[in-house]
Short mmCIF file of C-alpha atoms in Angstrom, two decimals:
data_model
loop_
_atom_site.label_atom_id
_atom_site.label_comp_id
_atom_site.label_asym_id
_atom_site.label_seq_id
_atom_site.Cartn_x
_atom_site.Cartn_y
_atom_site.Cartn_z
CA MET A 1 205.07 160.31 67.66
CA ARG A 2 205.29 157.40 65.29
CA ASN A 3 207.17 159.36 62.69
CA LEU A 4 209.45 160.18 65.56
CA GLY A 5 210.14 156.29 65.87
CA LEU A 6 208.60 156.79 69.63
CA SER A 7 205.90 153.93 70.82
CA LEU A 8 203.81 155.46 73.79
CA GLU A 9 201.44 153.13 75.79
CA LYS A 10 198.53 154.81 77.59
CA ASP A 11 200.40 154.49 81.26
CA ASP A 12 203.36 156.37 79.71
CA ILE A 13 201.13 159.48 79.32
CA VAL A 14 201.29 161.15 82.93
CA GLN A 15 197.56 162.06 84.17
CA LEU A 16 197.48 166.21 84.87
CA LYS A 17 196.36 165.39 88.23
CA GLU A 18 199.35 163.06 89.10
CA ALA A 19 201.92 165.61 87.85
CA TYR A 20 200.12 168.06 90.01
CA LYS A 21 200.50 165.71 93.19
CA TRP A 22 204.17 165.01 92.61
CA ILE A 23 205.01 168.89 92.51
CA ILE A 24 202.51 170.08 95.31
CA HIS A 25 202.71 167.03 98.04
CA PRO A 26 206.40 168.09 98.62
CA GLN A 27 205.36 171.20 99.05
CA LEU A 28 202.23 171.13 101.24
CA ALA A 29 204.51 168.27 103.15
CA GLU A 30 207.37 170.88 104.19
CA GLU A 31 204.52 173.55 104.77
CA LEU A 32 202.40 171.83 107.41
CA GLY A 33 205.39 169.77 108.71
CA VAL A 34 203.49 166.56 108.26
CA PRO A 35 204.30 163.88 105.68
CA ALA A 36 201.89 163.67 102.42
CA ASP A 37 200.21 160.43 102.11
CA GLY A 38 198.09 159.63 98.73
CA LYS A 39 195.98 157.18 100.67
CA SER A 40 195.59 159.02 103.87
CA LEU A 41 192.19 159.57 105.51
CA PHE A 42 192.21 163.26 105.24
CA GLU A 43 191.99 164.68 101.72
CA VAL A 44 192.30 168.00 100.60
CA SER A 45 190.72 168.75 97.14
CA VAL A 46 191.36 171.57 94.59
CA VAL A 47 189.04 172.50 91.37
CA PHE A 48 191.15 174.04 89.32
CA ALA A 49 189.28 175.96 86.06
CA HIS A 50 190.47 176.09 82.51
CA PRO A 51 188.41 177.47 79.92
CA GLU A 52 190.90 176.61 77.39
CA THR A 53 190.98 173.18 77.94
CA ASP A 54 187.14 172.83 77.89
CA GLU A 55 187.14 174.19 74.43
CA GLU A 56 189.80 171.56 73.16
CA CYS A 57 186.83 168.84 72.75
CA ARG A 58 184.47 170.93 70.86
CA PHE A 59 185.73 170.47 67.51
CA LEU A 60 184.44 166.22 67.80
CA ALA A 61 180.89 167.90 68.02
CA THR A 62 181.35 168.34 64.17
CA THR A 63 182.92 165.26 63.10
CA CYS A 64 180.83 163.15 65.17
CA PRO A 65 177.81 164.70 65.65
CA ASP A 66 175.92 161.36 66.72
CA CYS A 67 178.02 161.23 69.68
CA PHE A 68 176.55 164.37 71.57
CA LYS A 69 172.88 164.14 71.80
CA PRO A 70 171.73 166.55 74.38
CA ALA A 71 169.85 164.97 77.35
CA LYS A 72 167.72 166.50 79.79
CA ASN A 73 169.77 165.92 83.06
CA LYS A 74 173.38 166.84 81.44
CA GLN A 75 174.62 170.39 81.70
CA SER A 76 177.15 169.83 78.95
CA VAL A 77 176.51 167.72 75.87
CA PHE A 78 180.49 166.91 76.07
CA THR A 79 180.45 164.25 78.88
CA ARG A 80 183.23 161.75 79.56
CA MET A 81 181.39 158.94 77.99
CA ALA A 82 180.40 160.87 75.20
CA VAL A 83 183.88 162.23 74.32
CA ILE A 84 185.73 159.20 74.50
CA LYS A 85 182.85 157.42 72.36
CA ALA A 86 184.04 160.04 69.62
CA LEU A 87 187.60 159.68 70.25
CA GLU A 88 186.83 155.72 69.40
CA LYS A 89 185.07 156.54 66.54
CA ILE A 90 187.02 159.34 64.74
CA LYS A 91 190.01 158.27 62.14
CA GLU A 92 193.46 159.32 62.91
CA GLU A 93 193.77 161.47 59.98
CA ASP A 94 190.66 163.15 60.47
CA PHE A 95 191.78 164.01 64.42
CA LEU A 96 195.14 165.13 63.23
CA LYS A 97 193.31 167.55 60.95
CA HIS A 98 191.66 169.44 63.74
CA PHE A 99 194.10 168.54 66.83
CA PRO A 100 197.62 168.62 66.53
CA CYS A 101 199.80 165.95 68.02
CA PRO A 102 201.75 166.55 70.56
CA PRO A 103 199.09 169.07 71.74
CA SER A 104 200.24 173.08 71.50
CA SER A 105 201.18 174.75 74.71
CA PRO A 106 198.34 176.34 76.47
CA LYS A 107 198.18 179.78 76.50
CA ASN A 108 196.56 180.92 79.78
CA LEU A 109 197.08 179.61 83.59
CA CYS A 110 194.59 177.88 85.23
CA ASP A 111 192.77 179.13 88.05
CA ALA A 112 192.13 177.35 91.09
CA LEU A 113 188.42 177.78 92.10
CA GLU A 114 187.86 176.16 95.46
CA ILE A 115 189.87 174.01 97.97
CA GLN A 116 187.90 171.57 100.21
CA CYS A 117 189.33 169.70 103.19
CA ASN A 118 187.42 166.27 103.99
CA ASN A 119 187.98 163.51 106.14
CA GLY A 120 187.11 160.09 104.88
CA ALA A 121 184.43 158.36 106.51
CA VAL A 122 184.58 156.15 109.44
CA PHE A 123 182.22 152.76 110.12
CA VAL A 124 180.67 152.14 113.50
CA ALA A 125 179.07 148.78 113.93
CA GLY A 126 176.88 146.76 116.19
CA ARG A 127 173.59 145.13 116.93
CA TYR A 128 170.49 147.07 118.29
CA ASN A 129 167.37 145.58 119.91
CA LYS A 130 164.18 147.46 119.37
CA TYR A 131 161.53 147.50 122.28
CA SER A 132 159.07 149.63 120.80
CA ARG A 133 155.84 148.93 118.64
CA ASN A 134 156.05 152.16 117.74
CA LEU A 135 159.36 153.35 115.95
CA PRO A 136 160.00 153.15 112.45
CA GLN A 137 163.73 152.22 111.39
CA THR A 138 163.84 155.72 109.17
CA PRO A 139 162.24 159.05 110.02
CA TRP A 140 158.88 158.90 108.97
CA ILE A 141 157.95 162.03 107.31
CA ILE A 142 155.07 162.57 104.40
CA ASP A 143 154.61 166.08 102.90
CA GLY A 144 157.25 167.69 105.52
CA GLU A 145 155.04 166.02 108.36
CA ARG A 146 156.65 163.75 111.06
CA LYS A 147 154.13 160.86 111.31
CA LEU A 148 155.81 159.14 114.33
CA GLU A 149 158.24 160.56 116.67
CA SER A 150 161.99 159.73 116.28
CA SER A 151 163.33 156.50 114.54
CA VAL A 152 165.91 153.81 115.06
CA GLU A 153 168.68 155.21 113.24
CA GLU A 154 168.11 158.71 115.05
CA LEU A 155 168.23 157.35 118.39
CA ILE A 156 171.68 155.23 117.51
CA SER A 157 173.12 157.90 115.66
CA GLU A 158 172.33 160.88 117.24
CA HIS A 159 175.59 160.59 120.06
CA LEU A 160 177.64 158.84 117.55
CA MET A 161 177.31 162.45 115.27
CA ALA A 162 178.07 164.43 118.61
CA GLU A 163 181.14 162.25 119.47
CA PHE A 164 182.55 161.91 115.94
CA LYS A 165 181.74 165.55 114.98
CA ALA A 166 180.36 164.43 111.50
CA ASP A 167 178.69 166.48 109.04
CA SER A 168 176.26 163.53 108.30
CA PHE A 169 175.75 159.63 108.22
CA ASN A 170 174.38 156.77 106.43
CA PHE A 171 172.60 154.23 108.16
CA SER A 172 172.25 150.55 106.95
CA SER A 173 171.45 147.00 108.73
CA SER A 174 170.93 143.48 107.78
CA GLY A 175 167.27 143.84 107.07
CA ARG A 176 164.97 145.85 109.07
CA GLU A 177 161.55 145.38 110.82
CA ASP A 178 158.08 147.21 110.47
CA VAL A 179 157.45 149.94 113.02
CA ASP A 180 155.19 147.74 114.77
CA VAL A 181 157.50 144.66 115.40
CA ARG A 182 160.44 144.10 118.41
CA THR A 183 163.59 143.01 117.69
CA LEU A 184 164.79 141.02 120.74
CA GLY A 185 167.63 138.46 121.14
CA ASN A 186 171.12 139.68 120.30
CA GLY A 187 169.53 142.24 118.09
CA ARG A 188 170.19 142.79 114.42
CA PRO A 189 173.21 144.12 112.79
CA PHE A 190 173.64 147.67 111.89
CA ALA A 191 176.79 149.73 110.46
CA ILE A 192 176.80 153.39 110.33
CA GLU A 193 179.06 155.60 107.94
CA LEU A 194 179.70 158.70 109.86
CA VAL A 195 180.79 161.12 106.74
CA ASN A 196 183.71 163.88 107.69
CA PRO A 197 184.30 162.92 110.99
CA ARG A 198 186.49 165.48 112.78
CA ARG A 199 187.34 162.89 115.54
CA ILE A 200 188.06 159.53 114.55
CA HIS A 201 190.45 157.69 117.23
CA PHE A 202 188.11 156.16 119.84
CA THR A 203 189.71 153.59 122.38
CA ALA A 204 187.58 150.20 123.22
CA GLU A 205 187.06 151.73 126.60
CA GLU A 206 185.51 154.80 125.02
CA MET A 207 183.26 152.78 122.69
CA LYS A 208 181.64 151.27 125.80
CA ARG A 209 181.11 154.29 127.12
CA LEU A 210 179.30 155.23 123.93
CA GLN A 211 177.50 152.27 124.05
CA GLN A 212 176.17 152.59 127.61
CA ALA A 213 175.06 156.79 126.55
CA ILE A 214 172.98 155.28 124.12
CA ASN A 215 171.22 152.90 126.06
CA ASN A 216 170.73 155.27 128.63
CA SER A 217 169.22 157.78 126.52
CA SER A 218 166.32 155.70 125.34
CA ASP A 219 164.25 152.69 126.51
CA LYS A 220 163.09 152.18 122.88
CA ILE A 221 166.10 151.09 121.49
CA GLN A 222 169.38 149.46 123.23
CA VAL A 223 172.68 148.64 121.26
CA ARG A 224 175.44 145.98 121.85
CA ASP A 225 178.96 145.47 120.50
CA LEU A 226 179.39 148.69 119.46
CA GLN A 227 182.86 148.82 117.58
CA LEU A 228 184.54 150.56 114.53
CA VAL A 229 184.96 148.87 111.45
CA THR A 230 186.17 149.20 107.99
CA ARG A 231 183.88 149.45 104.68
CA GLU A 232 185.21 146.00 103.71
CA ALA A 233 183.46 144.93 106.62
CA ILE A 234 179.88 145.97 105.76
CA GLY A 235 179.93 143.43 103.11
CA ARG A 236 179.33 140.56 105.79
CA MET A 237 176.34 142.76 107.24
CA LYS A 238 174.64 143.21 103.48
CA GLU A 239 175.40 139.33 102.94
CA GLY A 240 173.35 138.41 106.09
CA GLU A 241 170.62 140.42 104.97
CA GLU A 242 170.29 137.89 101.96
CA GLU A 243 171.47 134.64 103.07
CA LYS A 244 171.02 134.31 106.67
CA THR A 245 168.14 133.01 108.67
CA LYS A 246 165.85 134.80 111.02
CA THR A 247 163.46 133.27 113.89
CA TYR A 248 160.36 135.00 114.72
CA SER A 249 157.51 134.83 117.20
CA ALA A 250 154.01 135.78 116.12
CA LEU A 251 150.93 136.04 118.14
CA ILE A 252 148.10 134.51 116.09
CA TRP A 253 144.48 134.71 115.82
CA THR A 254 141.99 132.33 114.69
CA ASP A 255 138.26 133.20 113.49
CA LYS A 256 136.95 129.24 114.40
CA ALA A 257 137.90 128.07 117.21
CA ILE A 258 141.35 125.76 117.89
CA GLN A 259 142.25 122.88 120.06
CA ARG A 260 145.75 121.89 120.96
CA GLU A 261 145.30 119.38 118.34
CA ASP A 262 144.28 121.56 115.73
CA ILE A 263 147.90 123.28 115.75
CA ALA A 264 149.79 120.49 116.37
CA LEU A 265 150.35 120.06 112.63
CA LEU A 266 152.32 122.89 112.44
CA ASP A 267 154.96 121.49 114.81
CA ASP A 268 155.40 118.81 112.37
CA ILE A 269 155.87 120.96 108.95
CA LYS A 270 159.73 121.23 107.60
CA GLU A 271 161.42 123.07 105.01
CA LEU A 272 157.63 124.57 103.98
CA LYS A 273 158.05 126.50 100.54
CA LEU A 274 155.90 129.65 100.15
CA ASP A 275 155.41 131.46 97.10
CA GLN A 276 154.59 135.24 98.10
CA LYS A 277 153.54 137.82 95.98
CA THR A 278 154.73 141.10 96.56
CA PRO A 279 152.20 142.03 99.56
CA LEU A 280 149.88 144.54 98.90
CA ARG A 281 151.07 146.55 101.62
CA VAL A 282 154.28 147.26 99.70
CA LEU A 283 152.97 147.13 96.29
CA HIS A 284 152.56 150.59 95.58
CA ARG A 285 156.63 150.98 95.84
CA ARG A 286 157.87 147.56 94.80
CA PRO A 287 157.60 145.45 91.74
CA LEU A 288 155.12 143.08 91.26
CA ALA A 289 156.99 139.64 91.58
CA VAL A 290 156.40 136.24 93.34
CA ARG A 291 158.99 135.36 95.68
CA CYS A 292 159.48 131.60 96.79
CA ARG A 293 160.65 131.61 100.38
CA ILE A 294 161.31 128.66 103.00
CA ILE A 295 160.05 128.26 106.42
CA HIS A 296 162.29 126.12 108.07
CA THR A 297 160.78 124.96 111.03
CA MET A 298 157.81 126.17 113.30
CA SER A 299 156.66 125.50 117.00
CA SER A 300 153.21 126.48 118.42
CA GLU A 301 151.97 127.19 121.74
CA TYR A 302 148.64 126.89 122.44
CA ILE A 303 146.54 129.83 124.27
CA ASP A 304 142.78 129.56 123.73
CA GLU A 305 140.62 128.70 121.55
CA HIS A 306 141.34 131.47 119.30
CA HIS A 307 144.81 132.33 119.85
CA PHE A 308 148.04 130.72 119.70
CA ARG A 309 151.54 131.57 119.93
CA LEU A 310 154.15 130.55 116.53
CA HIS A 311 157.70 130.53 116.86
CA LEU A 312 159.27 130.16 113.33
CA LYS A 313 162.84 129.80 111.88
CA THR A 314 162.61 131.18 108.27
CA GLN A 315 164.59 132.10 105.39
CA ALA A 316 165.88 135.91 104.87
CA GLY A 317 163.31 138.09 103.11
CA THR A 318 160.22 136.20 104.15
CA TYR A 319 157.02 138.17 105.06
CA ILE A 320 155.83 136.88 108.02
CA LYS A 321 152.70 138.92 108.22
CA GLU A 322 151.85 137.76 105.18
CA PHE A 323 152.17 134.34 105.94
CA VAL A 324 149.94 134.51 108.69
CA HIS A 325 147.04 136.18 107.34
CA GLY A 326 147.74 135.36 103.63
CA ASP A 327 147.42 138.44 102.12
CA PHE A 328 144.07 137.70 100.16
CA GLY A 329 145.30 134.38 99.20
CA ARG A 330 148.73 135.59 97.41
CA THR A 331 150.95 134.42 99.90
CA LYS A 332 150.28 130.46 99.79
CA PRO A 333 150.56 128.61 101.75
CA ASN A 334 149.79 130.65 104.79
CA ILE A 335 148.58 129.69 108.28
CA GLY A 336 144.80 129.96 107.08
CA SER A 337 145.18 127.52 104.69
CA LEU A 338 147.16 125.40 106.69
CA LEU A 339 144.75 125.26 109.82
CA ASN A 340 141.40 125.75 107.37
CA ARG A 341 140.44 128.85 109.69
CA THR A 342 140.92 132.92 108.68
CA ALA A 343 143.93 133.96 110.86
CA ASP A 344 145.34 137.09 111.57
CA ILE A 345 148.41 138.31 113.38
CA LEU A 346 148.30 140.52 116.33
CA GLU A 347 151.90 140.73 117.38
CA LEU A 348 154.86 139.94 115.98
CA ASP A 349 158.72 139.51 117.22
CA VAL A 350 162.03 139.10 115.66
CA GLU A 351 163.69 136.58 117.96
CA SER A 352 167.08 136.46 116.09
CA VAL A 353 169.04 137.64 113.29
CA ASP A 354 171.36 134.51 112.36
CA VAL A 355 174.32 136.61 111.35
CA ASP A 356 177.34 136.66 113.25
CA TRP A 357 178.75 139.87 112.53
CA PRO A 358 179.87 142.33 114.00
CA PRO A 359 182.35 140.26 116.44
CA THR A 360 180.51 139.81 120.00
CA LEU A 361 182.11 142.10 122.39
CA ASP A 362 182.54 141.80 125.71
CA ASN A 363 179.57 143.84 126.90
CA MET B 1 142.29 140.03 123.71
CA GLU B 2 139.88 140.71 121.13
CA ALA B 3 139.61 140.23 117.33
CA PRO B 4 141.25 142.61 115.12
CA ALA B 5 139.19 145.27 114.43
CA ALA B 6 138.13 145.05 110.93
CA GLY B 7 136.90 141.42 111.61
CA PRO B 8 138.77 138.37 109.89
CA GLY B 9 141.76 138.42 107.53
CA GLY B 10 144.37 141.02 108.77
CA ALA B 11 145.23 142.39 105.89
CA GLU B 12 141.68 144.23 105.96
CA ARG B 13 142.70 146.27 109.01
CA TYR B 14 144.32 148.87 106.80
CA PHE B 15 141.68 149.15 104.20
CA THR B 16 138.23 151.29 103.48
CA ARG B 17 135.64 150.19 101.94
CA TRP B 18 134.08 151.82 99.11
CA TYR B 19 130.86 150.89 97.40
CA LYS B 20 129.36 151.58 93.74
CA PRO B 21 125.81 150.11 93.75
CA ASP B 22 123.90 148.83 90.63
CA VAL B 23 126.61 149.41 87.97
CA LYS B 24 125.31 150.53 84.83
CA GLY B 25 121.96 150.61 85.88
CA ARG B 26 121.67 146.75 86.76
CA PRO B 27 119.84 146.22 90.03
CA CYS B 28 121.88 145.06 93.10
CA GLU B 29 125.05 144.67 90.97
CA ASP B 30 127.38 146.27 93.40
CA PHE B 31 130.72 146.30 94.01
CA CYS B 32 133.19 146.98 97.13
CA VAL B 33 136.74 148.55 96.32
CA LEU B 34 138.85 148.16 99.32
CA GLN B 35 141.38 151.09 99.20
CA HIS B 36 144.83 150.63 101.31
CA SER B 37 146.27 153.47 102.98
CA ASN B 38 149.13 153.09 100.38
CA ARG B 39 146.06 154.01 97.69
CA ILE B 40 146.17 150.45 96.28
CA CYS B 41 142.99 149.20 95.37
CA VAL B 42 141.33 145.89 95.46
CA ILE B 43 138.00 145.30 93.40
CA THR B 44 135.51 143.00 95.14
CA LEU B 45 131.90 142.26 94.87
CA ALA B 46 130.09 143.39 97.67
CA GLU B 47 127.89 140.98 99.40
CA ALA B 48 124.32 142.02 97.99
CA HIS B 49 125.61 141.09 94.16
CA PRO B 50 123.50 138.57 92.72
CA LEU B 51 126.24 136.44 92.27
CA LEU B 52 126.91 136.06 96.10
CA GLN B 53 123.13 135.05 96.56
CA SER B 54 122.45 131.66 97.74
CA GLY B 55 121.31 128.99 94.78
CA LYS B 56 123.77 130.83 92.55
CA THR B 57 126.51 128.55 90.72
CA ILE B 58 129.18 130.23 88.79
CA LYS B 59 129.63 128.05 85.41
CA SER B 60 132.36 130.30 84.01
CA ILE B 61 134.86 133.02 84.79
CA ASN B 62 136.29 134.65 81.51
CA TYR B 63 139.10 137.39 81.78
CA GLN B 64 139.00 137.68 78.07
CA ILE B 65 136.76 141.13 77.52
CA SER B 66 137.50 141.53 74.22
CA ALA B 67 138.90 140.17 71.21
CA ASN B 68 142.02 142.22 71.45
CA CYS B 69 141.95 142.19 75.34
CA SER B 70 142.51 139.53 77.83
CA ARG B 71 143.09 141.02 81.29
CA LEU B 72 145.35 137.63 82.01
CA GLN B 73 147.84 139.09 79.20
CA ASN B 74 148.13 142.02 81.72
CA LYS B 75 152.04 142.48 82.58
CA VAL B 76 153.61 144.98 84.40
CA SER B 77 157.35 145.87 85.11
CA GLY B 78 158.94 147.93 87.69
CA LYS B 79 158.06 149.84 90.74
CA SER B 80 155.80 152.17 88.41
CA LYS B 81 154.38 149.16 86.95
CA ARG B 82 155.06 149.94 83.46
CA GLY B 83 153.19 148.04 80.67
CA ALA B 84 149.88 147.90 82.90
CA GLN B 85 146.61 148.08 81.13
CA PHE B 86 144.84 151.29 82.32
CA LEU B 87 141.59 151.14 83.56
CA THR B 88 138.36 153.77 83.39
CA GLU B 89 135.52 153.38 85.64
CA LEU B 90 133.52 151.03 83.42
CA ALA B 91 136.24 149.17 81.93
CA PRO B 92 135.36 145.63 82.08
CA LEU B 93 137.49 143.47 84.22
CA CYS B 94 135.81 140.13 83.50
CA ARG B 95 132.44 138.34 82.34
CA ILE B 96 131.14 135.66 84.87
CA SER B 97 128.25 133.32 83.85
CA SER B 98 126.25 131.26 86.22
CA SER B 99 124.27 127.93 85.20
CA ASP B 100 120.97 129.22 85.26
CA GLY B 101 122.10 131.07 82.25
CA GLU B 102 122.96 134.70 83.68
CA GLU B 103 125.44 136.89 82.80
CA TYR B 104 127.38 139.32 84.61
CA THR B 105 130.26 142.19 83.42
CA ILE B 106 132.89 143.06 86.75
CA TYR B 107 133.76 146.52 86.33
CA SER B 108 136.69 148.12 87.46
CA CYS B 109 134.97 151.12 89.32
CA ILE B 110 137.97 153.21 89.77
CA ARG B 111 140.51 154.44 87.25
CA GLY B 112 144.19 153.41 87.37
CA ARG B 113 146.91 150.79 86.05
CA LEU B 114 145.49 147.07 86.44
CA ILE B 115 148.26 145.28 88.32
CA GLU B 116 146.75 141.79 88.53
CA VAL B 117 143.65 139.91 88.05
CA ASN B 118 143.04 137.08 90.71
CA GLU B 119 143.81 133.87 88.97
CA ASN B 120 142.70 131.64 91.79
CA ILE B 121 139.05 132.10 91.18
CA LEU B 122 139.59 130.69 87.42
CA SER B 123 140.76 127.26 89.00
CA ASN B 124 138.21 127.68 92.08
CA PRO B 125 135.62 129.95 91.44
CA THR B 126 133.54 128.98 94.56
CA LEU B 127 136.19 131.07 96.49
CA LEU B 128 134.72 133.93 94.74
CA GLN B 129 131.31 133.20 96.65
CA GLU B 130 133.12 131.95 99.64
CA LYS B 131 135.38 134.92 100.37
CA PRO B 132 134.31 137.31 98.24
CA SER B 133 136.21 140.24 100.49
CA THR B 134 139.37 138.52 100.70
CA GLU B 135 140.48 135.33 98.65
CA GLY B 136 138.03 135.74 96.11
CA TYR B 137 139.01 139.22 95.44
CA ILE B 138 138.91 140.18 91.36
CA ALA B 139 141.56 142.51 90.86
CA VAL B 140 144.17 144.64 92.05
CA VAL B 141 144.19 148.41 90.78
CA LEU B 142 146.57 151.32 91.17
CA PRO B 143 145.44 154.84 91.13
CA LYS B 144 147.87 157.38 89.59
CA PHE B 145 149.52 159.23 92.55
CA GLU B 146 148.06 162.57 91.86
CA GLU B 147 144.58 160.90 91.63
CA SER B 148 144.82 158.75 94.89
CA LYS B 149 142.47 160.76 96.86
CA SER B 150 139.94 161.85 93.93
CA VAL B 151 139.85 158.41 92.90
CA THR B 152 137.16 157.42 95.05
CA GLN B 153 135.04 160.64 94.17
CA GLY B 154 132.40 158.46 92.33
CA LEU B 155 131.93 155.96 95.32
CA LEU B 156 129.82 155.68 98.54
CA THR B 157 131.29 155.07 102.13
CA GLN B 158 130.17 152.40 104.06
CA LYS B 159 127.39 154.56 105.56
CA GLU B 160 126.06 156.05 102.22
CA TYR B 161 125.91 152.35 101.04
CA GLU B 162 123.91 151.08 104.00
CA GLU B 163 121.63 153.73 103.32
CA VAL B 164 121.20 152.53 99.65
CA LEU B 165 120.63 148.67 101.02
CA LEU B 166 118.11 150.36 103.43
CA LYS B 167 116.37 152.01 100.56
CA ARG B 168 116.21 148.95 98.48
CA ARG B 169 114.65 146.44 101.32
CA ASN B 170 111.89 149.76 102.08
CA SER B 171 111.11 149.71 98.26
CA SER B 172 111.04 145.85 98.09
CA SER B 173 108.64 145.65 101.18
#
């Protein structure tokens, strides 16, 4: 091309799939009587096969053998990354020896192998309360056997899947709680991605009714502020997981007797810095690390000589149970060390998750 | 409202206790392995161990078990705990000497990767004697996934250990 005095930029070369779309969009639009929109939520993918093209890059294996190392996970050695690397390495003269420029015209037509239609995902957000102390957030299945019936995500998603007629869902939330912990107050923000939904238009009224249907179906969970949101909005929720505070209420037992004065000191402690090693109960599946977390405020309620209730406001990511029982001294300080006793947690409730998303609706 | 099932220290509720008595033939040098339902094991001294008897003062605790190996240098990374020192049942974890001149070696008792040793007992040895089953633990070990059930085969259950203790008491009286 240089010999012809022409200079080409990368963007001057039309990608094959762009050219295909330029041709096919108007044809489809006419045939179906609807406008073709490259950014539509309804996506049609066509897979083509052209063995001649697949063979094209083979010569690179002889010129740059070290770029193409077989790895156990890859079907073919000629991955996109490997080919790009080889093309960057190869000298222009060597390239021209093996491959003409411009390339020669293909001898065969390509074959359309399959056509797939997909609806773009829609997102439903809300906040959930959890009233059961026997409900996992996600299904608890070990060796194909379900250990506990149902889960927060199934109880919420079941109805949504049916109404939106989706193939599958992805549930995420702003943090999560253990099986035996309740979520009270305004609840915890969650978002559900509904994959390949066949129905996506719902009025606010219809969403309200959907929320009511979910709430009527179970007393273990309740949802509020159920609404459609965009993919970008999910970021607000995940931000909440790492940055926003949470408040809890814990029922604590102590071995040695306590009087009201003994626990009063907890009320005065502000911004308590904790060093928490990865708790033993999750250490089998998480890396060993020490995390520094802050307990912002505490407020105690005396019950009897061996029990009191503690309200705490903490930084996101604080392990509350470990703060109470100390986890073999691996969370320092802990309630035991602060009160000079052995303490244990009998019950834990999440009182609030301080994230202002999704927007509160007039429920 | 009652106290938690396993007694003090809420963490213990989820642990099963296994015992290895008279390790290496040394009388009463018993260890207790706390096995969590997630297969993580905590190595501790059993109540009968000489170091926990009244009158014993700990002089020093040393995690340097040989010229080339210090348990303090154990570094693990990632979920699979790569880089961990691998332990067999009789791998020494630390050596403890008491002020009366006695030396005791603490053994792993199970096979697995060493996750951590308790550094708190280095700065505060009395912790080992006052709370051997909780804050005075020796080490945390993660058995191989495939071995998680078989890892306790060489150990005694609480019941079996109590019989051993009974036999000891009867033979000494």
